CSV table of C-alpha atoms and ligand atoms in Angstrom, one decimal:
chain,number,residue,atom,x,y,z
A,1,UNK,CA,-47.9,44.7,-49.0
A,2,UNK,CA,-49.8,41.7,-47.8
A,3,UNK,CA,-52.5,41.4,-50.2
A,4,UNK,CA,-55.1,39.2,-48.0
A,5,UNK,CA,-58.2,39.2,-50.4
A,6,UNK,CA,-55.9,37.9,-53.1
A,7,UNK,CA,-54.7,35.1,-50.5
A,8,UNK,CA,-58.2,34.4,-49.9
A,9,UNK,CA,-58.6,33.1,-53.7
A,10,UNK,CA,-55.8,30.7,-53.1
A,11,UNK,CA,-58.7,28.5,-50.8
A,12,UNK,CA,-61.7,27.8,-52.6
A,13,UNK,CA,-63.3,26.8,-49.2
A,14,UNK,CA,-63.8,30.4,-47.9
A,15,UNK,CA,-66.1,31.2,-50.9
A,16,UNK,CA,-68.9,28.8,-48.8
A,17,UNK,CA,-71.9,29.9,-47.6
A,18,UNK,CA,-73.2,28.2,-44.4
A,19,UNK,CA,-76.8,28.6,-43.3
A,20,UNK,CA,-76.7,30.8,-46.4
A,21,UNK,CA,-74.1,33.1,-45.1
A,22,UNK,CA,-70.5,34.0,-45.9
A,23,UNK,CA,-68.4,31.1,-44.0
A,24,UNK,CA,-66.2,32.8,-41.1
A,25,UNK,CA,-63.6,30.3,-40.4
A,26,UNK,CA,-61.7,31.4,-36.9
A,27,UNK,CA,-61.0,27.8,-36.0
A,28,UNK,CA,-57.5,28.0,-37.1
A,29,UNK,CA,-56.1,26.8,-34.2
A,30,UNK,CA,-57.4,23.3,-34.9
A,31,UNK,CA,-57.0,22.9,-38.4
A,32,UNK,CA,-56.5,25.3,-41.3
A,33,UNK,CA,-57.9,25.2,-44.7
A,34,UNK,CA,-55.7,24.3,-47.8
A,35,UNK,CA,-54.4,26.6,-51.0
A,36,UNK,CA,-55.1,25.5,-54.4
A,37,UNK,CA,-51.3,24.9,-54.3
A,38,UNK,CA,-51.6,22.1,-51.8
A,39,UNK,CA,-54.9,20.1,-52.6
A,40,UNK,CA,-53.7,20.2,-57.0
A,41,UNK,CA,-50.1,18.9,-55.8
A,42,UNK,CA,-51.9,15.9,-53.7
A,43,UNK,CA,-54.1,15.4,-57.1
A,44,UNK,CA,-50.9,15.9,-59.3
A,45,UNK,CA,-49.1,13.5,-57.4
A,46,UNK,CA,-52.1,10.5,-57.3
A,47,UNK,CA,-52.5,11.0,-60.7
A,48,UNK,CA,-49.5,10.8,-62.5
A,49,UNK,CA,-46.7,10.0,-60.0
A,50,UNK,CA,-48.0,7.2,-57.7
A,51,UNK,CA,-45.5,4.5,-56.4
A,52,UNK,CA,-44.5,3.3,-52.9
A,53,UNK,CA,-41.3,5.3,-52.0
A,54,UNK,CA,-37.5,3.6,-51.3
A,55,UNK,CA,-38.2,0.4,-52.5
A,56,UNK,CA,-38.8,0.3,-56.7
A,57,UNK,CA,-35.9,0.4,-59.1
A,58,UNK,CA,-39.0,1.6,-61.4
A,59,UNK,CA,-39.0,5.2,-62.8
A,60,UNK,CA,-42.5,5.9,-60.9
A,61,UNK,CA,-40.9,4.7,-57.2
A,62,UNK,CA,-37.9,6.9,-57.9
A,63,UNK,CA,-39.9,10.2,-58.9
A,64,UNK,CA,-41.7,9.8,-55.4
A,65,UNK,CA,-38.5,8.9,-53.4
A,66,UNK,CA,-37.3,12.3,-55.1
A,67,UNK,CA,-40.6,14.6,-53.7
A,68,UNK,CA,-40.4,12.7,-50.3
A,69,UNK,CA,-37.1,13.1,-49.6
A,70,UNK,CA,-37.0,17.0,-51.2
A,71,UNK,CA,-40.2,17.6,-48.7
A,72,UNK,CA,-37.4,16.5,-46.0
A,73,UNK,CA,-35.1,19.5,-47.2
A,74,UNK,CA,-37.9,21.1,-47.6
A,75,UNK,CA,-38.5,21.1,-43.7
A,76,UNK,CA,-34.8,21.1,-42.6
A,77,UNK,CA,-34.7,24.4,-44.4
A,78,UNK,CA,-38.3,25.7,-43.1
A,79,UNK,CA,-37.3,25.3,-39.6
A,80,UNK,CA,-33.6,25.7,-39.9
A,81,UNK,CA,-32.3,21.9,-38.7
A,82,UNK,CA,-28.9,21.5,-39.3
A,83,UNK,CA,-29.5,17.9,-41.3
A,84,UNK,CA,-32.3,15.8,-43.1
A,85,UNK,CA,-31.4,13.4,-40.7
A,86,UNK,CA,-32.3,15.5,-38.0
A,87,UNK,CA,-36.2,15.5,-39.5
A,88,UNK,CA,-38.6,12.2,-38.6
A,89,UNK,CA,-42.0,12.3,-40.6
A,90,UNK,CA,-44.7,11.1,-38.1
A,91,UNK,CA,-48.5,11.5,-38.7
A,92,UNK,CA,-48.4,14.9,-36.5
A,93,UNK,CA,-47.7,16.5,-33.6
A,94,UNK,CA,-49.7,14.2,-31.4
A,95,UNK,CA,-47.4,11.2,-33.1
A,96,UNK,CA,-44.2,12.8,-32.8
A,97,UNK,CA,-44.6,13.6,-29.0
A,98,UNK,CA,-45.9,9.6,-28.5
A,99,UNK,CA,-42.8,8.6,-30.3
A,100,UNK,CA,-40.4,10.7,-28.5
A,101,UNK,CA,-42.1,9.6,-25.1
A,102,UNK,CA,-41.8,5.8,-25.7
A,103,UNK,CA,-38.1,6.2,-27.1
A,104,UNK,CA,-36.7,8.4,-24.7
A,105,UNK,CA,-38.6,6.6,-21.9
A,106,UNK,CA,-37.2,3.3,-22.7
A,107,UNK,CA,-33.6,4.7,-23.0
A,108,UNK,CA,-33.2,7.5,-20.5
A,109,UNK,CA,-35.7,7.4,-17.9
A,110,UNK,CA,-35.5,5.5,-14.4
A,111,UNK,CA,-38.1,4.7,-11.5
A,112,UNK,CA,-37.6,7.8,-9.6
A,113,UNK,CA,-36.6,10.3,-12.1
A,114,UNK,CA,-38.6,13.2,-13.4
A,115,UNK,CA,-40.4,15.0,-16.3
A,116,UNK,CA,-41.3,18.4,-16.3
A,117,UNK,CA,-44.4,20.1,-18.5
A,118,UNK,CA,-45.8,23.4,-18.1
A,119,UNK,CA,-49.0,24.5,-16.8
A,120,UNK,CA,-50.5,25.0,-20.5
A,121,UNK,CA,-49.9,21.9,-22.2
A,122,UNK,CA,-52.4,20.3,-24.8
A,123,UNK,CA,-53.1,17.1,-23.7
A,124,UNK,CA,-50.6,15.4,-26.3
A,125,UNK,CA,-47.7,16.8,-24.3
A,126,UNK,CA,-48.9,15.2,-21.3
A,127,UNK,CA,-50.4,12.5,-21.6
A,128,UNK,CA,-47.8,10.6,-23.5
A,129,UNK,CA,-45.1,11.8,-20.9
A,130,UNK,CA,-47.8,10.8,-17.9
A,131,UNK,CA,-48.4,7.2,-19.5
A,132,UNK,CA,-44.5,7.0,-19.8
A,133,UNK,CA,-43.9,7.9,-16.3
A,134,UNK,CA,-46.5,5.6,-14.7
A,135,UNK,CA,-44.2,3.0,-17.1
A,136,UNK,CA,-40.9,3.7,-15.8
A,137,UNK,CA,-42.5,4.4,-11.9
A,138,UNK,CA,-41.2,8.4,-12.8
A,139,UNK,CA,-43.2,11.7,-11.6
A,140,UNK,CA,-44.3,14.6,-13.9
A,141,UNK,CA,-43.5,18.1,-12.1
A,142,UNK,CA,-45.6,21.2,-13.6
A,143,UNK,CA,-43.7,24.9,-14.6
A,144,UNK,CA,-46.4,26.8,-12.9
A,145,UNK,CA,-48.2,29.8,-14.5
A,146,UNK,CA,-49.3,33.5,-13.5
A,147,UNK,CA,-52.7,34.4,-13.9
A,148,UNK,CA,-52.1,36.7,-16.8
A,149,UNK,CA,-51.2,33.2,-18.6
A,150,UNK,CA,-47.4,33.6,-18.3
A,151,UNK,CA,-45.0,30.8,-17.5
A,152,UNK,CA,-43.5,31.0,-14.1
A,153,UNK,CA,-39.7,30.8,-15.6
A,154,UNK,CA,-38.2,31.9,-12.0
A,155,UNK,CA,-39.8,28.5,-10.4
A,156,UNK,CA,-38.1,26.5,-13.2
A,157,UNK,CA,-34.8,26.2,-11.7
A,158,UNK,CA,-36.1,25.0,-8.5
A,159,UNK,CA,-38.2,22.8,-10.2
A,160,UNK,CA,-35.6,21.0,-12.1
A,161,UNK,CA,-33.4,18.3,-10.1
A,162,UNK,CA,-30.5,15.8,-10.4
A,163,UNK,CA,-33.5,13.5,-11.4
A,164,UNK,CA,-35.0,15.5,-14.4
A,165,UNK,CA,-34.5,13.9,-17.5
A,166,UNK,CA,-36.5,16.1,-20.0
A,167,UNK,CA,-38.4,19.4,-19.8
A,168,UNK,CA,-41.4,19.6,-22.4
A,169,UNK,CA,-43.0,22.9,-23.1
A,170,UNK,CA,-45.2,24.5,-25.9
A,171,UNK,CA,-43.8,27.7,-27.3
A,172,UNK,CA,-47.7,29.0,-28.2
A,173,UNK,CA,-50.6,28.2,-25.8
A,174,UNK,CA,-53.4,26.8,-27.8
A,175,UNK,CA,-56.2,28.1,-25.1
A,176,UNK,CA,-54.3,31.4,-24.0
A,177,UNK,CA,-52.3,32.8,-27.3
A,178,UNK,CA,-49.1,33.0,-24.7
A,179,UNK,CA,-45.9,33.3,-26.9
A,180,UNK,CA,-43.6,31.3,-24.2
A,181,UNK,CA,-40.1,32.1,-23.8
A,182,UNK,CA,-38.6,28.7,-25.0
A,183,UNK,CA,-35.2,30.3,-25.3
A,184,UNK,CA,-34.9,31.2,-22.1
A,185,UNK,CA,-36.6,27.0,-20.9
A,186,UNK,CA,-33.8,25.9,-23.2
A,187,UNK,CA,-31.5,28.0,-21.5
A,188,UNK,CA,-32.2,27.4,-18.0
A,189,UNK,CA,-32.6,23.5,-18.7
A,190,UNK,CA,-29.5,23.2,-20.9
A,191,UNK,CA,-27.8,24.4,-17.9
A,192,UNK,CA,-28.4,21.8,-16.0
A,193,UNK,CA,-27.8,19.4,-19.2
A,194,UNK,CA,-31.7,18.5,-19.3
A,195,UNK,CA,-32.9,18.4,-23.0
A,196,UNK,CA,-35.9,20.1,-23.7
A,197,UNK,CA,-39.1,19.7,-26.2
A,198,UNK,CA,-40.5,22.5,-28.0
A,199,UNK,CA,-44.1,21.5,-29.0
A,200,UNK,CA,-44.8,24.0,-32.2
A,201,UNK,CA,-48.2,23.1,-33.2
A,202,UNK,CA,-49.1,26.3,-32.6
A,203,UNK,CA,-46.3,28.6,-33.5
A,204,UNK,CA,-45.1,27.1,-36.7
A,205,UNK,CA,-48.4,28.3,-38.7
A,206,UNK,CA,-47.3,31.9,-37.2
A,207,UNK,CA,-43.7,33.0,-37.0
A,208,UNK,CA,-40.6,32.0,-38.4
A,209,UNK,CA,-39.1,29.2,-36.7
A,210,UNK,CA,-35.2,28.1,-36.2
A,211,UNK,CA,-34.5,25.3,-34.1
A,212,UNK,CA,-31.0,26.2,-34.1
A,213,UNK,CA,-31.2,29.3,-32.8
A,214,UNK,CA,-33.8,28.1,-30.0
A,215,UNK,CA,-31.3,25.5,-29.6
A,216,UNK,CA,-34.1,23.2,-28.6
A,217,UNK,CA,-33.3,19.5,-28.8
A,218,UNK,CA,-36.7,18.3,-29.7
A,219,UNK,CA,-39.5,20.2,-32.0
A,220,UNK,CA,-42.5,18.8,-32.7
A,221,UNK,CA,-45.1,20.4,-35.4
A,222,UNK,CA,-48.6,19.3,-37.4
A,223,UNK,CA,-48.8,19.8,-41.1
A,224,UNK,CA,-52.3,20.3,-40.8
A,225,UNK,CA,-52.3,23.5,-38.6
A,226,UNK,CA,-49.3,25.3,-41.3
A,227,UNK,CA,-52.3,24.7,-44.6
A,228,UNK,CA,-50.6,21.1,-45.0
A,229,UNK,CA,-52.7,17.8,-45.3
A,230,UNK,CA,-54.0,15.9,-42.5
A,231,UNK,CA,-51.9,12.9,-41.4
A,232,UNK,CA,-48.6,14.1,-41.4
A,233,UNK,CA,-46.1,15.8,-39.2
A,234,UNK,CA,-42.6,16.3,-37.9
A,235,UNK,CA,-40.8,15.5,-35.1
A,236,UNK,CA,-37.4,17.1,-35.0
A,237,UNK,CA,-34.5,15.8,-33.2
A,238,UNK,CA,-30.7,16.8,-32.7
A,239,UNK,CA,-28.9,14.0,-34.3
A,240,UNK,CA,-26.6,13.3,-31.3
A,241,UNK,CA,-29.7,12.4,-29.0
A,242,UNK,CA,-31.5,10.8,-31.7
A,243,UNK,CA,-28.6,8.6,-32.1
A,244,UNK,CA,-28.9,7.9,-28.6
A,245,UNK,CA,-32.4,6.6,-28.6
A,246,UNK,CA,-34.3,3.6,-29.8
A,247,UNK,CA,-36.9,2.7,-32.2
A,248,UNK,CA,-40.5,3.7,-31.7
A,249,UNK,CA,-42.1,1.0,-34.2
A,250,UNK,CA,-40.7,-1.7,-36.0
A,251,UNK,CA,-41.3,-2.9,-39.4
A,252,UNK,CA,-40.4,-2.0,-42.9
A,253,UNK,CA,-38.2,1.1,-43.8
A,254,UNK,CA,-36.7,1.3,-40.2
A,255,UNK,CA,-34.3,-1.8,-40.3
A,256,UNK,CA,-30.6,-2.5,-41.8
A,257,UNK,CA,-31.1,-6.6,-41.8
A,258,UNK,CA,-33.3,-8.7,-40.0
A,259,UNK,CA,-33.1,-12.6,-39.2
A,260,UNK,CA,-34.8,-14.7,-36.5
A,261,UNK,CA,-32.3,-13.8,-34.5
A,262,UNK,CA,-31.3,-10.1,-34.5
A,263,UNK,CA,-32.2,-7.2,-36.4
A,264,UNK,CA,-30.2,-3.8,-36.9
A,265,UNK,CA,-31.8,-0.5,-37.6
A,266,UNK,CA,-31.7,1.7,-40.5
A,267,UNK,CA,-29.5,4.9,-40.2
A,268,UNK,CA,-31.4,8.4,-39.1
A,269,UNK,CA,-33.7,9.3,-39.7
A,270,UNK,CA,-35.4,6.1,-41.7
A,271,UNK,CA,-34.5,4.1,-37.8
A,272,UNK,CA,-37.7,6.0,-37.0
A,273,UNK,CA,-39.7,5.6,-39.9
A,274,UNK,CA,-41.3,2.1,-39.9
A,275,UNK,CA,-43.7,1.5,-42.7
A,276,UNK,CA,-45.2,3.0,-45.7
A,277,UNK,CA,-44.9,6.7,-44.9
A,278,UNK,CA,-47.8,9.3,-46.2
A,279,UNK,CA,-45.8,10.7,-49.0
A,280,UNK,CA,-48.1,12.2,-50.8
A,281,UNK,CA,-48.7,14.4,-47.5
A,282,UNK,CA,-45.3,15.4,-47.2
A,283,UNK,CA,-44.8,16.5,-50.8
A,284,UNK,CA,-47.9,18.2,-50.1
A,285,UNK,CA,-46.6,19.8,-47.0
A,286,UNK,CA,-43.3,21.0,-48.7
A,287,UNK,CA,-46.1,22.9,-50.7
A,288,UNK,CA,-47.7,24.1,-48.2
A,289,UNK,CA,-44.6,25.2,-46.4
A,290,UNK,CA,-43.4,26.6,-49.8
A,291,UNK,CA,-46.8,28.5,-49.9
A,292,UNK,CA,-45.9,30.5,-46.6
A,293,UNK,CA,-42.4,30.8,-47.2
A,294,UNK,CA,-44.0,32.7,-50.1
A,295,UNK,CA,-45.9,34.8,-48.8
A,296,UNK,CA,-43.2,35.6,-45.9
A,297,UNK,CA,-43.5,34.2,-42.4
A,298,UNK,CA,-42.8,37.9,-41.0
A,299,UNK,CA,-45.5,39.5,-43.5
A,300,UNK,CA,-47.8,36.5,-42.1
A,301,UNK,CA,-47.3,37.6,-38.6
A,302,UNK,CA,-47.6,41.3,-39.0
A,303,UNK,CA,-50.8,40.6,-40.6
A,304,UNK,CA,-52.4,38.4,-37.8
A,305,UNK,CA,-50.9,40.4,-34.8
A,306,UNK,CA,-52.6,43.8,-36.5
A,307,UNK,CA,-55.8,41.2,-36.4
A,308,UNK,CA,-55.1,40.3,-32.9
A,309,UNK,CA,-54.6,43.7,-31.8
A,310,UNK,CA,-58.0,44.5,-33.4
A,311,UNK,CA,-59.9,41.6,-32.1
A,312,UNK,CA,-58.3,41.7,-28.4
A,313,UNK,CA,-59.9,46.0,-28.7
A,314,UNK,CA,-63.2,44.8,-30.3
A,315,UNK,CA,-64.3,42.6,-28.1
A,316,UNK,CA,-63.5,44.4,-24.5
A,317,UNK,CA,-66.0,46.5,-25.5
A,318,UNK,CA,-68.5,44.1,-25.3
A,319,UNK,CA,-70.6,44.0,-22.0
A,320,UNK,CA,-70.1,41.0,-19.9
A,321,UNK,CA,-66.5,40.2,-21.8
A,322,UNK,CA,-63.8,38.4,-20.0
A,323,UNK,CA,-60.4,37.2,-21.7
A,324,UNK,CA,-58.4,34.6,-20.8
A,325,UNK,CA,-54.5,35.1,-20.9
A,326,UNK,CA,-52.8,38.6,-20.9
A,327,UNK,CA,-49.6,37.6,-21.9
A,328,UNK,CA,-47.1,40.4,-23.0
A,329,UNK,CA,-46.6,38.5,-26.1
A,330,UNK,CA,-49.2,36.4,-27.4
A,331,UNK,CA,-50.3,34.9,-30.9
A,332,UNK,CA,-53.4,34.9,-33.0
A,333,UNK,CA,-55.7,33.2,-30.6
A,334,UNK,CA,-58.1,34.2,-28.1
A,335,UNK,CA,-60.5,32.6,-25.6
A,336,UNK,CA,-63.4,34.4,-23.7
A,337,UNK,CA,-66.5,33.9,-21.9
A,338,UNK,CA,-69.3,36.6,-22.1
A,339,UNK,CA,-71.6,37.1,-19.1
A,340,UNK,CA,-72.7,33.5,-17.9
A,341,UNK,CA,-73.9,32.4,-21.3
A,342,UNK,CA,-72.4,28.8,-21.9
A,343,UNK,CA,-69.9,28.9,-24.4
A,344,UNK,CA,-71.5,25.7,-26.3
A,345,UNK,CA,-74.4,27.8,-26.5
A,346,UNK,CA,-72.6,30.9,-27.4
A,347,UNK,CA,-70.6,28.6,-30.2
A,348,UNK,CA,-73.8,26.9,-31.2
A,349,UNK,CA,-75.6,30.3,-31.9
A,350,UNK,CA,-72.4,31.9,-33.6
A,351,UNK,CA,-72.0,28.4,-36.0
A,352,UNK,CA,-75.9,29.5,-37.1
A,353,UNK,CA,-74.3,32.9,-38.3
A,354,UNK,CA,-71.6,31.2,-40.2
A,355,UNK,CA,-69.2,31.9,-37.9
A,356,UNK,CA,-66.8,29.1,-36.7
A,357,UNK,CA,-65.2,29.2,-33.6
A,358,UNK,CA,-64.2,26.4,-31.0
A,359,UNK,CA,-65.5,25.9,-27.5
A,360,UNK,CA,-64.5,23.7,-24.8
A,361,UNK,CA,-61.8,22.7,-23.1
A,362,UNK,CA,-59.6,22.5,-26.0
A,363,UNK,CA,-57.7,19.6,-24.8
A,364,UNK,CA,-56.1,21.4,-22.2
A,365,UNK,CA,-58.1,20.3,-19.0
A,366,UNK,CA,-55.1,21.0,-16.8
A,367,UNK,CA,-55.5,24.3,-18.2
A,368,UNK,CA,-59.1,24.8,-17.3
A,369,UNK,CA,-58.7,23.6,-13.6
A,370,UNK,CA,-56.0,26.5,-13.2
A,371,UNK,CA,-58.2,29.1,-14.8
A,372,UNK,CA,-61.1,27.3,-12.5
A,373,UNK,CA,-63.6,27.1,-15.6
A,374,UNK,CA,-64.9,24.5,-17.6
A,375,UNK,CA,-64.6,25.8,-21.2
A,376,UNK,CA,-64.0,28.8,-23.2
A,377,UNK,CA,-65.2,30.0,-26.3
A,378,UNK,CA,-62.0,30.2,-28.9
A,379,UNK,CA,-61.2,32.2,-32.1
A,380,UNK,CA,-57.9,31.6,-34.0
A,381,UNK,CA,-56.9,33.7,-36.7
A,382,UNK,CA,-54.9,32.1,-39.9
A,383,UNK,CA,-53.1,34.1,-42.7
A,384,UNK,CA,-56.5,34.9,-44.8
A,385,UNK,CA,-58.5,36.2,-42.1
A,386,UNK,CA,-60.3,39.7,-42.2
A,387,UNK,CA,-60.8,42.6,-40.2
A,388,UNK,CA,-64.7,42.0,-41.7
A,389,UNK,CA,-64.4,38.8,-40.3
A,390,UNK,CA,-63.8,40.0,-36.9
A,391,UNK,CA,-66.4,42.5,-37.5
A,392,UNK,CA,-68.7,40.0,-38.1
A,393,UNK,CA,-67.8,37.9,-34.8
A,394,UNK,CA,-68.1,40.8,-33.0
A,395,UNK,CA,-71.6,41.6,-34.4
A,396,UNK,CA,-72.3,37.8,-33.7
A,397,UNK,CA,-71.5,37.8,-30.1
A,398,UNK,CA,-73.8,41.1,-29.5
A,399,UNK,CA,-76.5,39.3,-30.8
A,400,UNK,CA,-76.2,36.0,-28.8
A,401,UNK,CA,-76.0,38.5,-25.9
A,402,UNK,CA,-78.8,40.4,-26.5
A,403,UNK,CA,-80.9,37.3,-27.0
A,404,UNK,CA,-80.0,36.3,-23.4
B,1,LIG,N1,-50.2,20.9,-29.3
B,1,LIG,C1,-50.7,22.0,-29.3
B,1,LIG,C2,-50.2,23.4,-28.9
B,1,LIG,C3,-51.9,21.9,-30.1
B,1,LIG,O1,-52.8,22.9,-30.0
B,1,LIG,C4,-52.6,20.6,-30.6
B,1,LIG,C5,-54.1,20.9,-31.1
B,1,LIG,C6,-51.4,19.5,-30.3
B,1,LIG,C7,-50.3,19.4,-29.6
B,1,LIG,C8,-52.0,18.3,-31.3
B,1,LIG,O2,-51.8,18.4,-32.5
B,1,LIG,P1,-52.5,17.0,-33.5
B,1,LIG,O3,-52.3,17.7,-34.3
B,1,LIG,O4,-51.6,15.9,-33.5
B,1,LIG,O5,-53.7,16.9,-33.2
B,1,LIG,N2,-54.4,21.8,-30.8
B,1,LIG,C9,-55.8,21.4,-31.2
B,1,LIG,C10,-56.9,22.8,-30.7
B,1,LIG,O6,-56.4,23.6,-30.3
B,1,LIG,N3,-58.0,22.5,-31.1
B,1,LIG,O7,-58.0,21.2,-32.5
B,1,LIG,C11,-56.9,20.7,-31.9
C-alpha cells in the first residue's frame, strides 16, 4: 500500500509553517520538493567526491565520472531508451528544446518549411521553434484544440504537408492537465516520415514513460519537476537523428580534435555536451529517479489520480467554480477561476493560509488566448500531497469567496 504519510517524512520542507500554518504545497507543476535522498547525495558528493569529470587521471575525477555516467544509465533505463548515447544532459526542458530547435533547424530546415506545435504548448516549446523559423524563413503551424482541452488529431493529418519538418507536442498540459495521445501523434507524423519531439516536463513526474514504445524521435524533461535538483534536464534523441545533427554549443568535451583550421566533434552523447556538466546534479537526478522508481511509478500515478478525482469533485461543489479543461485522460493539474475573483487575489489570499498555488498565464499565453482568459489559479499535485491538503484548499477557496 502507498503510505503517503511515510513518504512525507522524506521531505523536510513539508514540515514548515507558513504564516503560522502548515505548508500546503500545491505548486508541483512549477517545481517539486526534494527528498533527503536527493539532497544528501549532493552534499555527500561535494564533501567527499568532488572533481571535474572526464578529464582527470586521478581517483576523485574517475569516481565523479563514474557517478555521472552511471546516472546517464539510470536515466536511460527510466525512460527505456535503447542506448546511453541517446541521453543528453542539459540544464532542463527549456535548454533541451533550444538545443534541438537550433541543431535541427541548422541541419533540416529551409525557407518555406513548416514546424508544427500544439495549441497547448508551454512557451518553451513555442518560442525556440519560432526563433528558428525566423532565422530560416520557415512557418509555425498549430494543432487546434477542442473547448474541452483535447487536441484535434483529426486536423493533424491535414496540417502536415511535404514542407513539414517536425511536430512538437507536450505529453501533458501544464495548464489543463490533458494527457495527449502522443503515440497517436507519432503514428500520424511517422506515416509521412516526419519526426516528433515530445515535451515530457509534466509527464515524467507522474507516469511511467517508455520512449521506445511511444516511438517519439526526441523527448525532453527537467530534473527539478521530478524531485531532482534544479539546473539539470535531459534531451533524448534517437541515435540516427542525433548523428545527423550538428552541435549546439562549442567548447571543451564536445570535440575530438581541435586545430585553428578545423575541429572534429566527439561521439554521442558528448558532441552535444560542451563544457563542464553539472555532474553533482546529474548524480542527484539519478537518485531522484531511483526514489520515484522505489515508490513505483504506477503507485504514484494511482495516488495522484485518486487525489485529482477527489479534488475535481470537491472543487466542483464550490459556487462560481469554473474549471478549465475536461479531457477524458487528465493528470494531476487543475486550473480554475472562482466567480470574478481575480486569480492573483485568490493566490495571494490562499498564500496567507499557507497554501501555495500558482496564478497567471503559466507560460502558455497562446492557450490563454484560446480559452479567452488572462490567467487561472492552478493547483498541481505531487506524490506527497494528501486529501487533507485538498480539503484545506477547498476550505481556503470558500473563505476567500466569502470575503468577496
Ligand atoms: N514544458 C512544460 C510542459 C512545462 O510545464 C515547463 C515548465 C517547461 C516545459 C519548462 O521547464 P523548465 O524546467 O525548463 O523551466 N512549467 C512551469 C509551470 O507550469 N510553472 O512553472 C514552470
